[in-house]
CSV table of C-alpha atoms in Angstrom, one decimal:
chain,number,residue,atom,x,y,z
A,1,UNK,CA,130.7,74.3,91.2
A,2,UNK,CA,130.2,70.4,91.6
A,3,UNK,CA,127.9,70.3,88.6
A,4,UNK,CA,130.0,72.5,85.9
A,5,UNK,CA,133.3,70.5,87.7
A,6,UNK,CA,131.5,67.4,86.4
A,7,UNK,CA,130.6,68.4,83.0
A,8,UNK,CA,127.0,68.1,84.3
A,9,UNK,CA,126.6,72.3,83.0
A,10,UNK,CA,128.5,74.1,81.2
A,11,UNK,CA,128.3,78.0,82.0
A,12,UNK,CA,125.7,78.1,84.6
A,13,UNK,CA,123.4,81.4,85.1
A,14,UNK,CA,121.8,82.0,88.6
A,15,UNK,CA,119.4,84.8,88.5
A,16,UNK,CA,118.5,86.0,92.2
A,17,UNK,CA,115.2,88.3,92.2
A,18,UNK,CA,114.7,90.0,96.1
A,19,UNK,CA,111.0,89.1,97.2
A,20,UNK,CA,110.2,91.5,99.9
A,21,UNK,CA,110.0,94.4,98.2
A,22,UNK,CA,107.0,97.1,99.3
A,23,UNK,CA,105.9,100.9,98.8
A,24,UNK,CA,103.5,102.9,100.3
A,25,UNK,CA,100.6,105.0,98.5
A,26,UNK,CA,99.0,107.8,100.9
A,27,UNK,CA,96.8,110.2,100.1
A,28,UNK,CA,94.0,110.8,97.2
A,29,UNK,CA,94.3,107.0,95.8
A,30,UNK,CA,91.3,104.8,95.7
A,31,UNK,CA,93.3,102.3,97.8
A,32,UNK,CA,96.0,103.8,99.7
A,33,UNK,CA,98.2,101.1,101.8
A,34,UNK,CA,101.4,99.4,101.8
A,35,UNK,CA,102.0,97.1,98.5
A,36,UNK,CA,103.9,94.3,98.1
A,37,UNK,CA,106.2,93.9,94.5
A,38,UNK,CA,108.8,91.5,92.9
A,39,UNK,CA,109.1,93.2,89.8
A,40,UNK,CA,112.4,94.6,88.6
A,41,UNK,CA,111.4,97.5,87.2
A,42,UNK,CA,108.1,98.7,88.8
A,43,UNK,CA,107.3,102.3,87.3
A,44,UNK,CA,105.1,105.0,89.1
A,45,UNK,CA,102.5,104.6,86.8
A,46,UNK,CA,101.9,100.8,87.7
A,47,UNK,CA,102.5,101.4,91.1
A,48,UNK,CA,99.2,104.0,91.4
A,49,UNK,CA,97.8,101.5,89.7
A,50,UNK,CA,97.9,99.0,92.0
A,51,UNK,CA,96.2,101.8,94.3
A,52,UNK,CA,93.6,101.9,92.6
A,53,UNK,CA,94.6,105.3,90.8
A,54,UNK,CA,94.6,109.3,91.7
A,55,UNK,CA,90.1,110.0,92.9
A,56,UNK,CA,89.5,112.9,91.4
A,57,UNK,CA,90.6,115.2,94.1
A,58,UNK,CA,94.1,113.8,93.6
A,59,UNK,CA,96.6,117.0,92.9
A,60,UNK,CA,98.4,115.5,89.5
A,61,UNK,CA,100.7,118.6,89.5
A,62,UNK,CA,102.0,117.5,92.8
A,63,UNK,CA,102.6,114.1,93.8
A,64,UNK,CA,105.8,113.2,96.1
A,65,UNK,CA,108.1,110.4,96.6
A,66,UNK,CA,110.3,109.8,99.4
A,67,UNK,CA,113.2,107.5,98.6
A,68,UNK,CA,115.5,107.3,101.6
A,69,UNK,CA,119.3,105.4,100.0
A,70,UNK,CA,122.3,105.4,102.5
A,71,UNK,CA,120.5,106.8,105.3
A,72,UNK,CA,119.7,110.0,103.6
A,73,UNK,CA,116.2,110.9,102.9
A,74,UNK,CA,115.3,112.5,99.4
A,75,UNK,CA,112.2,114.1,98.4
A,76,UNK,CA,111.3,114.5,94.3
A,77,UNK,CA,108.0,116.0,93.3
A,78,UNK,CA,106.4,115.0,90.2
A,79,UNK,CA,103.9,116.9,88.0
A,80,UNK,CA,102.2,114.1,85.8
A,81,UNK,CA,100.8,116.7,83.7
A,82,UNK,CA,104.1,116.9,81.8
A,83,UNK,CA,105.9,114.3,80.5
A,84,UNK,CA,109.8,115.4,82.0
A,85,UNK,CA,109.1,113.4,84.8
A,86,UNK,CA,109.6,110.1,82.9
A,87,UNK,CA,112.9,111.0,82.9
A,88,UNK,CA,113.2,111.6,87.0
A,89,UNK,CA,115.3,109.3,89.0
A,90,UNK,CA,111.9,108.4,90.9
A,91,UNK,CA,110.8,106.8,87.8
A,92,UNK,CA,111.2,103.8,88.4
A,93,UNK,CA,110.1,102.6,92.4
A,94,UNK,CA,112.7,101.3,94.6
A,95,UNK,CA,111.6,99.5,97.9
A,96,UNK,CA,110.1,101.6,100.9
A,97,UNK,CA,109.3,104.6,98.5
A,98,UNK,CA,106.4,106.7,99.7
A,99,UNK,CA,104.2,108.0,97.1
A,100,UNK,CA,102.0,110.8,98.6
A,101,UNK,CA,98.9,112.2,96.2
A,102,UNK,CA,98.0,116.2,97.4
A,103,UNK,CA,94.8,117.0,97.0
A,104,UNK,CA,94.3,119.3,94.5
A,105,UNK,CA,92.5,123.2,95.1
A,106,UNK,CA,88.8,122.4,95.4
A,107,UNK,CA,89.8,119.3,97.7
A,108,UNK,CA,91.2,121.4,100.3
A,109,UNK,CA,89.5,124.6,99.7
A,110,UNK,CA,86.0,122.1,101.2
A,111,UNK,CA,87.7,120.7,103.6
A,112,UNK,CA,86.0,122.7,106.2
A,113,UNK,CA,86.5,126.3,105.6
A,114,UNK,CA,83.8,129.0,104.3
A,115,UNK,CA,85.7,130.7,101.9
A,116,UNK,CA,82.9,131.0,98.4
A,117,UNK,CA,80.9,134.2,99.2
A,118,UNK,CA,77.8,132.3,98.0
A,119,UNK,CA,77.9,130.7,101.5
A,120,UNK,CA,78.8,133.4,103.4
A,121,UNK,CA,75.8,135.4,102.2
A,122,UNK,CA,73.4,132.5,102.5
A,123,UNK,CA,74.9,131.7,105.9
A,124,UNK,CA,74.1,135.6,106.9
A,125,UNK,CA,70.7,135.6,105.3
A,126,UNK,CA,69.5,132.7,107.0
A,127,UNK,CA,71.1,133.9,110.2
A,128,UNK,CA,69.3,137.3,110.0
A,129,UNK,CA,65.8,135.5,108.8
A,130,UNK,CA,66.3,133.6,111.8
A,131,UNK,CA,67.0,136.9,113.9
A,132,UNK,CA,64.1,139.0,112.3
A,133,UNK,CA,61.4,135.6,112.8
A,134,UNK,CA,62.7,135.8,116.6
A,135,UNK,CA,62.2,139.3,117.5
A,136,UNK,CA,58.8,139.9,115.6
C-alpha cells in the first residue's frame, strides 16, 4: 500500500503460487512414490508421467483416485481407454490425491495361483512320473 500510496506503482498484481503441493502414485507405475508439484494445473496424464508411466501389467480400464475435500473422502475411477474421462472432475490433480494403477487380468491371474490347465496337467504328469519312477 506504501508503494501505490507513493505513486511508486500504479495497480499492483501479487500472484501467490502454494509450494507444497504432493500426490501419491501406487501401484503398476514404474516409479510409484509420493511426488512433489507447483504446477497450477497438473493433469493425470503428467502426473503418471512423472511415475514413470503404467508397466505393462498396469489395468488402464481401472485406475483410482482418491481426493479427500472437506473431510469427506471421494473415490472416481478412470478408464483411459476412453476419452470421457478428460472430462472427470479428477482431471486435473489437486494436492494429497492418490492415484492407484490395478493390475490388469494376466497380472493377477500369475500372482501365485494355478489356474491355466496347461499347468495343472504338467504339474500332475510330472507328479505321477515321479510316483511311477518311485515304486518301480
Amino acid at each position: 500500500s506504501k508503494l501505490t500510496e507513493g505513486k511508486y506503482i500504479i495497480e499492483p498484481t501479487v500472484y501467490a503460487c502454494v509450494m507444497n503441493n504432493k500426490f501419491t502414485v501406487l501401484g503398476e507405475v514404474r516409479n510409484p512414490g509420493t511426488f512433489q508439484f507447483s504446477e497450477q494445473n497438473l493433469n493425470l496424464i503428467q502426473a503418471l508421467g512423472m511415475a514413470g508411466d503404467l508397466t505393462i501389467n498396469g489395468c488402464r480400464s481401472q485406475i483410482l483416485v482418491i481426493r479427500e475435500m472437506n473431510g469427506q473422502r471421494s473415490y472416481h475411477y478412470i478408464d483411459m481407454t476412453k476419452t470421457d474421462w478428460f472430462k472427470s472432475p479428477v482431471y486435473h490433480i489437486s494436492t494429497n490425491d492418490v492415484i492407484v494403477v490395478k493390475p490388469n487380468g494376466p497380472k493377477v491371474k500369475t500372482a501365485g495361483h494355478v489356474t491355466n490347465i496347461g499347468t495343472l496337467t504338467s504339474l500332475f504328469s510330472v507328479a505321477l512320473s515321479i510316483y511311477l519312477l518311485l515304486t518301480r
